[in-house]
PDB file of C-alpha atoms and ligand atoms in Angstrom:
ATOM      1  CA  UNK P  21      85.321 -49.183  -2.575  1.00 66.00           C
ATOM      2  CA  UNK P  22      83.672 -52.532  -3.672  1.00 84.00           C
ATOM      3  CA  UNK P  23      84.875 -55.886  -4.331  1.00 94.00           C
ATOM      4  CA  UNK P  24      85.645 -55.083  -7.888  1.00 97.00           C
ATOM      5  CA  UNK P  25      87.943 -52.216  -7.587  1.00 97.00           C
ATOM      6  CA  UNK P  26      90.213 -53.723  -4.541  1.00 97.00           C
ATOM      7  CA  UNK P  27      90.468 -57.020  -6.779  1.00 98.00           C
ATOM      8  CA  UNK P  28      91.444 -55.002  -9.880  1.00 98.00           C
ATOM      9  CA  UNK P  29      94.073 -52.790  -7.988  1.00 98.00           C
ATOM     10  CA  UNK P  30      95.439 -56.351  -6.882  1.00 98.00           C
ATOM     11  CA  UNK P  31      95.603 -57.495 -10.161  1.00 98.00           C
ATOM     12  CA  UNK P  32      97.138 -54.295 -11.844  1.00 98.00           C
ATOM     13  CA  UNK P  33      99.334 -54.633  -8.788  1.00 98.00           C
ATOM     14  CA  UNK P  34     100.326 -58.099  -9.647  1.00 98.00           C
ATOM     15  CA  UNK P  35     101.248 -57.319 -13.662  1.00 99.00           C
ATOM     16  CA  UNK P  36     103.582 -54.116 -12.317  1.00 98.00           C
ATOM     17  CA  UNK P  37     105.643 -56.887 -10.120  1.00 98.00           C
ATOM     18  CA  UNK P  38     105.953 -59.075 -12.759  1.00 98.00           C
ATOM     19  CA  UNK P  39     106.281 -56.373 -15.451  1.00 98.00           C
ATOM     20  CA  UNK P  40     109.568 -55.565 -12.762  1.00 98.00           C
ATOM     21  CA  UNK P  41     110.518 -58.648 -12.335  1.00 98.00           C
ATOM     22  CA  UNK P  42     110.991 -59.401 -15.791  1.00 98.00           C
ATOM     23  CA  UNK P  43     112.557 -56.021 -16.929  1.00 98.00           C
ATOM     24  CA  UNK P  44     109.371 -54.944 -18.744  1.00 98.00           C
ATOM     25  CA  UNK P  45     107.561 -51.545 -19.032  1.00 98.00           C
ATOM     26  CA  UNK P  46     103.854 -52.217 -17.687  1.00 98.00           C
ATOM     27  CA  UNK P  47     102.485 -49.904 -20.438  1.00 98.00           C
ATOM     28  CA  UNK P  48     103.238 -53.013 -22.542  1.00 98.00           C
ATOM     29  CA  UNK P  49     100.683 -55.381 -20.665  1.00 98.00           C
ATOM     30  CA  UNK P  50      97.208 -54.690 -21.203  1.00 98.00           C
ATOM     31  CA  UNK P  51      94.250 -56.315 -19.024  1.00 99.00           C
ATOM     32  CA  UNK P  52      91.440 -57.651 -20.683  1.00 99.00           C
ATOM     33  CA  UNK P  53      88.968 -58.365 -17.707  1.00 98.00           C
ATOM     34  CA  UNK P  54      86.878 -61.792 -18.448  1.00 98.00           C
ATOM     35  CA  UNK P  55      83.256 -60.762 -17.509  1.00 97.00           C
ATOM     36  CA  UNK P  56      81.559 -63.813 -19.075  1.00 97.00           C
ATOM     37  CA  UNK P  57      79.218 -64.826 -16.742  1.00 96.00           C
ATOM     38  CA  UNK P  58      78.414 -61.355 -14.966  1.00 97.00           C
ATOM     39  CA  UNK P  59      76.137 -58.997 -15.766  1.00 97.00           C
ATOM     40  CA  UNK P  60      76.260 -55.379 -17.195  1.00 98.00           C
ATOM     41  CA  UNK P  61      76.154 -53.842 -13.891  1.00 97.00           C
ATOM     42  CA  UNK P  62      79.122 -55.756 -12.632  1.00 96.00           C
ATOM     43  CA  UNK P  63      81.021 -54.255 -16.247  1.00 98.00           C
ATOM     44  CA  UNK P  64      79.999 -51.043 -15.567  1.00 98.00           C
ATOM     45  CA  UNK P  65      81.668 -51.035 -11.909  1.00 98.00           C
ATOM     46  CA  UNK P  66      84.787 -52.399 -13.169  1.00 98.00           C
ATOM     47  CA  UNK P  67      84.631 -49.420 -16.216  1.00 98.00           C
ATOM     48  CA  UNK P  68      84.496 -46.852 -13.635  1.00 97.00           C
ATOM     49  CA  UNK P  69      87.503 -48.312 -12.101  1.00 97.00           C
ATOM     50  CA  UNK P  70      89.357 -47.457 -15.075  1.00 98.00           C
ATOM     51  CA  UNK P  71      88.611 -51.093 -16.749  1.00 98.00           C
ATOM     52  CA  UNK P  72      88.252 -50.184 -20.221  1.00 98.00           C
ATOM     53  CA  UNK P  73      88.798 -53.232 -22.428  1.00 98.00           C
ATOM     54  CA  UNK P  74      86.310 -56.742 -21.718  1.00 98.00           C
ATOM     55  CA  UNK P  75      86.187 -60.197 -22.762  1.00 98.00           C
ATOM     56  CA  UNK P  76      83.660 -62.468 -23.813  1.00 98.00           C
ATOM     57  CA  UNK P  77      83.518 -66.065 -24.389  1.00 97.00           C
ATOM     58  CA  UNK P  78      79.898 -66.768 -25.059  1.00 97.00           C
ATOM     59  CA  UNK P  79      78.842 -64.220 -28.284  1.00 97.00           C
ATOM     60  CA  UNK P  80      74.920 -64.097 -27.315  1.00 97.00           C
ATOM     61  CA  UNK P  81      76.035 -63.170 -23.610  1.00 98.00           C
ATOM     62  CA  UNK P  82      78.235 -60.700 -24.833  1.00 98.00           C
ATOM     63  CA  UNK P  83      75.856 -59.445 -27.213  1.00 98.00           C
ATOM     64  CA  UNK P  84      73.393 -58.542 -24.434  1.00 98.00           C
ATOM     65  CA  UNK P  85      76.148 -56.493 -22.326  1.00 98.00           C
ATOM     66  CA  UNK P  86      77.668 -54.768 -25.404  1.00 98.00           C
ATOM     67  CA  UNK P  87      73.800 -53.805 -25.849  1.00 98.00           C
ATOM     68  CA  UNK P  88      73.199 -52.888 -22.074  1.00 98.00           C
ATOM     69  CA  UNK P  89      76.475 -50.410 -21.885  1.00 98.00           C
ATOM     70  CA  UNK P  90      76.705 -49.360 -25.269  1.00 95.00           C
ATOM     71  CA  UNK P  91      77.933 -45.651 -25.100  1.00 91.00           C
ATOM     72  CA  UNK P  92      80.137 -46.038 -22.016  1.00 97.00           C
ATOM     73  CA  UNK P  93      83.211 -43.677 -23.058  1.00 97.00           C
ATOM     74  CA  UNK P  94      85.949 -46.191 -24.583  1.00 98.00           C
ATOM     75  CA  UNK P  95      84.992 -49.427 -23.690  1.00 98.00           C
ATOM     76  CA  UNK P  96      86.427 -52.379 -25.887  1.00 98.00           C
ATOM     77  CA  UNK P  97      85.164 -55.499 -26.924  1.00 98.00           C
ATOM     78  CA  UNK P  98      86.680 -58.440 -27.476  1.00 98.00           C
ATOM     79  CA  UNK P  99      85.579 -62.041 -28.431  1.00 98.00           C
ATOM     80  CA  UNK P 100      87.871 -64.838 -26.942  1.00 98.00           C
ATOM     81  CA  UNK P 101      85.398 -67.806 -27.227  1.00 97.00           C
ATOM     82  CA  UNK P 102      85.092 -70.214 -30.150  1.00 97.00           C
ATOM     83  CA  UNK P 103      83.602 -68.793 -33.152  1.00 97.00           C
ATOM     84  CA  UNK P 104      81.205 -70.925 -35.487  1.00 96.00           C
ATOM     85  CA  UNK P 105      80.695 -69.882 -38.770  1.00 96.00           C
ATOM     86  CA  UNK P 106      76.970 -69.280 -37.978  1.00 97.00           C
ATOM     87  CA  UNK P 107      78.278 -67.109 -35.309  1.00 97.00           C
ATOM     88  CA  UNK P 108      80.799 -64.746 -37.552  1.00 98.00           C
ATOM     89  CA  UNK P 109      78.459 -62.238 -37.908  1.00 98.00           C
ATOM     90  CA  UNK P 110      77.721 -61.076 -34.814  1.00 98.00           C
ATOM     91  CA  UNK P 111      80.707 -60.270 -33.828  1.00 98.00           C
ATOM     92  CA  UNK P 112      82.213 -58.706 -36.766  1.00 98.00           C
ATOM     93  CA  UNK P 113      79.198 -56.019 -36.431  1.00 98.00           C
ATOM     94  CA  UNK P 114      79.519 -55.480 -32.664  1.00 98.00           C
ATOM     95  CA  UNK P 115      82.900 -56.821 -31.019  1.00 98.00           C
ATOM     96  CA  UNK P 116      86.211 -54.382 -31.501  1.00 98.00           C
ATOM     97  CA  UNK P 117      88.873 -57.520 -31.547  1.00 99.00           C
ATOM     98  CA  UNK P 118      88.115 -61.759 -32.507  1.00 98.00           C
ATOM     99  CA  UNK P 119      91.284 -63.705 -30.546  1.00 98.00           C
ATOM    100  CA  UNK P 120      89.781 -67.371 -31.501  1.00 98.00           C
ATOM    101  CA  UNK P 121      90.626 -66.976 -35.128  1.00 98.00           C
ATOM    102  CA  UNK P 122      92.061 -70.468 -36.592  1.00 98.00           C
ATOM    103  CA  UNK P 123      90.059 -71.012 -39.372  1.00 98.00           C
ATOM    104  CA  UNK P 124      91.207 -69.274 -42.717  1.00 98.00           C
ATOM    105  CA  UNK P 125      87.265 -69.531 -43.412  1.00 98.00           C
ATOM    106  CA  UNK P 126      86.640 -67.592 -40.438  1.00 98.00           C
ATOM    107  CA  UNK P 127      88.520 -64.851 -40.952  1.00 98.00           C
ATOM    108  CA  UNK P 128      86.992 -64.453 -44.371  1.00 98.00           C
ATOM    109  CA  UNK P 129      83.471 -64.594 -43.201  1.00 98.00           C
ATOM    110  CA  UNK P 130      84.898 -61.904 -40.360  1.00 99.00           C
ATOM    111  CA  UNK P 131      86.094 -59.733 -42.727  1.00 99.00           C
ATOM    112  CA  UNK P 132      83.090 -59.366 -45.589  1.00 98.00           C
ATOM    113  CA  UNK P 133      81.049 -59.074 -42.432  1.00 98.00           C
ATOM    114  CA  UNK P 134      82.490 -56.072 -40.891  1.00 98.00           C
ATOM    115  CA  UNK P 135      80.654 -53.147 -41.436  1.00 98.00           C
ATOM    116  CA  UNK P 136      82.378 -50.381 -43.677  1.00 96.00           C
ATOM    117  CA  UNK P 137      81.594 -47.870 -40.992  1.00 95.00           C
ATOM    118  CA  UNK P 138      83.457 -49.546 -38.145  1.00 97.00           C
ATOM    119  CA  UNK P 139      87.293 -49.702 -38.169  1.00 98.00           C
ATOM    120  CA  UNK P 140      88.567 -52.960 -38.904  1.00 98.00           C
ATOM    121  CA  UNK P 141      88.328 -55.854 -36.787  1.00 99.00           C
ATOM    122  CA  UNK P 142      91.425 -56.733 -35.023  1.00 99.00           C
ATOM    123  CA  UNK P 143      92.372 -60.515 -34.892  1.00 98.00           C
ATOM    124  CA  UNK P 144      94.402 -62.877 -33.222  1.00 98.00           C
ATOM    125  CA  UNK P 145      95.991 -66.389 -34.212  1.00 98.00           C
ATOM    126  CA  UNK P 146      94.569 -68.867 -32.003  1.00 98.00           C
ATOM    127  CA  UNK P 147      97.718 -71.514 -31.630  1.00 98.00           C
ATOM    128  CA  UNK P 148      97.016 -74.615 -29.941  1.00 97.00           C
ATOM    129  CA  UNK P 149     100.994 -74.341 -28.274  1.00 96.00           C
ATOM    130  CA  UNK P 150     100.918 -77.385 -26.250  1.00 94.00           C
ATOM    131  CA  UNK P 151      99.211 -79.731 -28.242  1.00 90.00           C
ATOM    132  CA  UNK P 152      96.327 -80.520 -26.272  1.00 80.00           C
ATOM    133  CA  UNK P 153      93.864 -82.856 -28.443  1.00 74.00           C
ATOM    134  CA  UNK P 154      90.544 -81.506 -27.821  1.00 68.00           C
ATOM    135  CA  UNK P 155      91.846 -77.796 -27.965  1.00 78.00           C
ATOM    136  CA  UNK P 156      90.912 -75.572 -31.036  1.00 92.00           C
ATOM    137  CA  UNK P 157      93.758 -73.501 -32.419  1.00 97.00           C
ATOM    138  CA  UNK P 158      95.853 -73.996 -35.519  1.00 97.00           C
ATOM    139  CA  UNK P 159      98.718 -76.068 -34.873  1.00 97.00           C
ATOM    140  CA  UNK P 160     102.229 -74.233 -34.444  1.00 97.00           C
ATOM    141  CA  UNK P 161     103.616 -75.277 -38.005  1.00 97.00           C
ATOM    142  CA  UNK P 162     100.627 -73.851 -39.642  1.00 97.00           C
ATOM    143  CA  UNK P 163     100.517 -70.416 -37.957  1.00 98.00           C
ATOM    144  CA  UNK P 164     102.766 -68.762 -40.193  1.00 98.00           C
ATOM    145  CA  UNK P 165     100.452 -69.554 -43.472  1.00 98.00           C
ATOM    146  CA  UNK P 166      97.451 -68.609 -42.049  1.00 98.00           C
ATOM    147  CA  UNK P 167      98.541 -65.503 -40.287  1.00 98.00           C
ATOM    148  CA  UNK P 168      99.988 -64.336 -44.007  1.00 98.00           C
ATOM    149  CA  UNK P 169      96.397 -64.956 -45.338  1.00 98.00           C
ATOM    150  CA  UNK P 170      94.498 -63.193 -42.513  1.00 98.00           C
ATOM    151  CA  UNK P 171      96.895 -60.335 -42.905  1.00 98.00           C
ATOM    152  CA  UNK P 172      95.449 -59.907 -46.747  1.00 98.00           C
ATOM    153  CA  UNK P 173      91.860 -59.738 -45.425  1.00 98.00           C
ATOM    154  CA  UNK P 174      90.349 -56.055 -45.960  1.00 98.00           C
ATOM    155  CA  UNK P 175      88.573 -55.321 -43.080  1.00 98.00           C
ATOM    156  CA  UNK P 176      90.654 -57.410 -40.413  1.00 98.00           C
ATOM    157  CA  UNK P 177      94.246 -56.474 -38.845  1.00 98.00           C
ATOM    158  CA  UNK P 178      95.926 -58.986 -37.718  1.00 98.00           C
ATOM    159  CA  UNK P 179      97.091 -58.372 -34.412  1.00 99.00           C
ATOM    160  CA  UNK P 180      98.777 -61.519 -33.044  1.00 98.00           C
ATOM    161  CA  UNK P 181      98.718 -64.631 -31.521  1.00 98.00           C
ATOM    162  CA  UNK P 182      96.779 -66.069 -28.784  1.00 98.00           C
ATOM    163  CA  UNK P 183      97.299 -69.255 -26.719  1.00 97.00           C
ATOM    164  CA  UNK P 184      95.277 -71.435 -23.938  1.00 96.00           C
ATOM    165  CA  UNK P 185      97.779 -73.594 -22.558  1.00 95.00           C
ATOM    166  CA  UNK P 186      96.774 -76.256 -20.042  1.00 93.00           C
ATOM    167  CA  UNK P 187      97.366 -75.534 -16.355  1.00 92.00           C
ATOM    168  CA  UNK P 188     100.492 -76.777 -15.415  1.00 92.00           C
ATOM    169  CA  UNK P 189     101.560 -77.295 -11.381  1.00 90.00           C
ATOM    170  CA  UNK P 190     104.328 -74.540 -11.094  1.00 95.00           C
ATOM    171  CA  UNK P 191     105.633 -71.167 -12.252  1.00 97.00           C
ATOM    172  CA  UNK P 192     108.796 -72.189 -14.207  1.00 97.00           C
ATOM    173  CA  UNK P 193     106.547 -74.776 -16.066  1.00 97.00           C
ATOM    174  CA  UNK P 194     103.677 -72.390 -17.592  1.00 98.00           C
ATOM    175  CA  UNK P 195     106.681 -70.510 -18.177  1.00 98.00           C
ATOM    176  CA  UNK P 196     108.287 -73.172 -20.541  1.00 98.00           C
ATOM    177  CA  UNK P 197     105.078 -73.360 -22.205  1.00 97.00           C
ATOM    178  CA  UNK P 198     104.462 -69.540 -22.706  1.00 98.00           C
ATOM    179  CA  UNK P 199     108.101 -69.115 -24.319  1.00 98.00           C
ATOM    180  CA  UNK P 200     107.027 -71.378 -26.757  1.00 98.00           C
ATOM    181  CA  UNK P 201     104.254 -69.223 -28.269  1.00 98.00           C
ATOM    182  CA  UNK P 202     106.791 -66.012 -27.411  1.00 98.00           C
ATOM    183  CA  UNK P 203     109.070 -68.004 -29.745  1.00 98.00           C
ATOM    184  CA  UNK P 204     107.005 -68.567 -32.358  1.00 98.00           C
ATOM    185  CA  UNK P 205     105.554 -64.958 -32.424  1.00 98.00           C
ATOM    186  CA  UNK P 206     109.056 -63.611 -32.987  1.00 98.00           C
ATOM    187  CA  UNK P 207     110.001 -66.091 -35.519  1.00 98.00           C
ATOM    188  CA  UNK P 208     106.337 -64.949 -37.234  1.00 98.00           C
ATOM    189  CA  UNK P 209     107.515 -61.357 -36.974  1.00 98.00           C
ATOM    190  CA  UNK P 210     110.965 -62.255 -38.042  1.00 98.00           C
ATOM    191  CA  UNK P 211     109.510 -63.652 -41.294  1.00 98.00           C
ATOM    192  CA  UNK P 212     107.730 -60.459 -41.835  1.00 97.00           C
ATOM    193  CA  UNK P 213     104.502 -59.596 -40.174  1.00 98.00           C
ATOM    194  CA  UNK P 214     104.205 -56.921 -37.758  1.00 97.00           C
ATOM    195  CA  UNK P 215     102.489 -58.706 -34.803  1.00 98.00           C
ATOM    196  CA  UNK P 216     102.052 -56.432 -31.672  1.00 98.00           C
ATOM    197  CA  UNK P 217      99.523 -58.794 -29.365  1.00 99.00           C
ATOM    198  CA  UNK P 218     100.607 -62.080 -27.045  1.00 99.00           C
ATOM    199  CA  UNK P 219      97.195 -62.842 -25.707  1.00 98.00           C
ATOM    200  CA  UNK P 220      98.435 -65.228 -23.111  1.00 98.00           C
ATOM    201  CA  UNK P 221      98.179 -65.771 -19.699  1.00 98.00           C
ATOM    202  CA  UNK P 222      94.824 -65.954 -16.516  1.00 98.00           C
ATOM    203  CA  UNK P 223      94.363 -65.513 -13.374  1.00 98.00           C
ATOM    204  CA  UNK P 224      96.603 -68.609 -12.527  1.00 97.00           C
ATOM    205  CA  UNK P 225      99.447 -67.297 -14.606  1.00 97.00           C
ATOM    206  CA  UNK P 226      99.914 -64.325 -15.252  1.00 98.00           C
ATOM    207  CA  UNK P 227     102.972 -63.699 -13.864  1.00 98.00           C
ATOM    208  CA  UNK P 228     104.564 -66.197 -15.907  1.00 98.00           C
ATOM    209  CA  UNK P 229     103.182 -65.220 -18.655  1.00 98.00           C
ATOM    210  CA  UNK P 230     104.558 -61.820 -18.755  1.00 98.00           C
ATOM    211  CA  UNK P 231     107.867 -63.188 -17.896  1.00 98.00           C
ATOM    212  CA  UNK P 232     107.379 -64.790 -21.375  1.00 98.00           C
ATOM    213  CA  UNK P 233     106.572 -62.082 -22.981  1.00 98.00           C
ATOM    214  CA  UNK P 234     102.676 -61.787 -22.853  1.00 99.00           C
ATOM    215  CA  UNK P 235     101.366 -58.178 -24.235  1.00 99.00           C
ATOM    216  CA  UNK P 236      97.801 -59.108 -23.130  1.00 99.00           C
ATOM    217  CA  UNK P 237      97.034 -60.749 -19.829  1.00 99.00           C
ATOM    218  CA  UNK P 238      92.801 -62.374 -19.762  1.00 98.00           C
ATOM    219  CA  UNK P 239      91.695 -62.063 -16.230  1.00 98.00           C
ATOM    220  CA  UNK P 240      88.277 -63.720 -14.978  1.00 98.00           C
ATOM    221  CA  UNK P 241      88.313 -65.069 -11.519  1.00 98.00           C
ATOM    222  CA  UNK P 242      90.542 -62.322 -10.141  1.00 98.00           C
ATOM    223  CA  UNK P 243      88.704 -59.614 -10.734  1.00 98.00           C
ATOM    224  CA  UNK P 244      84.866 -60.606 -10.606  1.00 98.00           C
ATOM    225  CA  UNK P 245      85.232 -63.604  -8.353  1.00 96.00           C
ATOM    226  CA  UNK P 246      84.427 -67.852  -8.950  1.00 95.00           C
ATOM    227  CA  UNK P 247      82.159 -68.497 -11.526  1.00 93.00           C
ATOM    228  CA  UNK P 248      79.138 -70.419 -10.604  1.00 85.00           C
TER     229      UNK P 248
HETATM  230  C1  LIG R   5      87.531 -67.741 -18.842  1.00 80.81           C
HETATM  231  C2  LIG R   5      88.701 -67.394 -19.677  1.00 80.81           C
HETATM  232  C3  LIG R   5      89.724 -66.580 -19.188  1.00 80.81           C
HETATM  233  C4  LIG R   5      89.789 -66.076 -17.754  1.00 80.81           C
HETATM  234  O1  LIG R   5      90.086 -67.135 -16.906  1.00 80.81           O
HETATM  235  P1  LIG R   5      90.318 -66.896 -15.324  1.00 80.81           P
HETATM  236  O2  LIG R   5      91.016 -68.127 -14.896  1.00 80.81           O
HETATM  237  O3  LIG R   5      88.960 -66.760 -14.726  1.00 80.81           O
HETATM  238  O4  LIG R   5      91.132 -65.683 -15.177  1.00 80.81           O
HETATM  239  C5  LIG R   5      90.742 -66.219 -20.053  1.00 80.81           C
HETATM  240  N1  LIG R   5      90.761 -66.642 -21.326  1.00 80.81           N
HETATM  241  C6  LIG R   5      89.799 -67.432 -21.836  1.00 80.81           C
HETATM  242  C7  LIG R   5      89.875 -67.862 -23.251  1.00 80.81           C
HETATM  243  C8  LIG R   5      88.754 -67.852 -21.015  1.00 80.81           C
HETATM  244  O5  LIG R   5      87.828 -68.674 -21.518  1.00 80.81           O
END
């Protein structure tokens, strides 16, 4: 057994307690392993472990592993770095889901882009739920009217909302801040759309992220170690 599969068996470990603890099925949490910064061959180990869907921050990094293991049986792309408009191409022709959507002009250049033969490219709201100044995401009050307009876009489906709150010292305080985008995705669904994905929550906080209600839990440092 290597490094990889003992670390993900923690972490899969670690959303089933908190899936418990909070009264939630664990078929309802999906990891997304962060392999930005590792290579291919460090992807392919976790895939064998059962690791099926990735994330990647940096698009020309992920470019070059989506190249390297193309043809692995079910493996899933998905972009959860900042998107330029130079950059929308890219990864409407090879990624399978775009989280870092908060641009209306985005989304549009993600959707003409996507090729006819792939299915369409599922999306995420990037909310910026705490505020933080220098943090992209579309502001809380503005979610609603650009999820409605993403939602019209051919060749996306909107999926759902995604938050990167700053860390916080304790449990019951990421907490706090992870209800808030919980809140806001049910008032969103209340007011019509049909959002399935709360892309919330690390290695730090996971747990109370699912407490809050996360559907999709991004794990890095967890699973493939520091970063260098
Ligand atoms: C790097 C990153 C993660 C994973 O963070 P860890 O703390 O290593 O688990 C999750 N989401 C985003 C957007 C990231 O950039």
């Amino acid at each position: 057994m290597t490094m990889i599969d003992g670390n993900l068996q923690t972490v899969r470990d670690r959303i089933a307690t908190a899936c418990s603890s909070a009264g939630r099925h664990v078929e309802d949490v999906t990891l997304l392993a962060v392999s930005k910064t590792f290579g291919p061959e460090v992807v392919r180990v976790a895939h064998v472990a059962g690791q099926r869907a990735f994330g990647e921050n940096y698009i020309q990094e992920g470019l070059g592993k989506i190249a390297a293991l193309n043809g692995l049986p079910d493996i899933e792309w998905h972009c959860i770095g900042p998107i330029q408009s130079n950059k929308t191409r890219p990864v409407a022709e090879h990624f399978d889901w775009a989280h870092t959507v908060d641009r209306l002009k985005i989304a549009e250049r993600l959707s003409a882009q996507r090729p006819e033969g792939r299915a369409p490219l599922n999306v995420c709201i990037q909310v910026n739920i705490d505020g933080g100044l220098a943090k992209s995401g579309v502001a809380p009050h503005e979610a609603l009217a650009l999820a409605r307009a993403v939602a019209a876009l051919p060749r996306l489906r909107l999926r759902g909302l995604m938050t990167i709150p700053e860390p916080v010292p304790d449990f019951e305080a990421a907490r706090a801040v992870h209800m808030r985008a919980k809140a806001l995705f049910d008032q969103m669904n209340a007011q019509g759309l049909a959002l399935d994905t709360l892309s919330m929550g690390m290695s730090a906080d996971l747990e109370a992220a699912i407490a809050a209600g996360s559907t999709m839990v991004r794990v890095g440092t967890a699973i493939f170690g520091a970063r260098s």
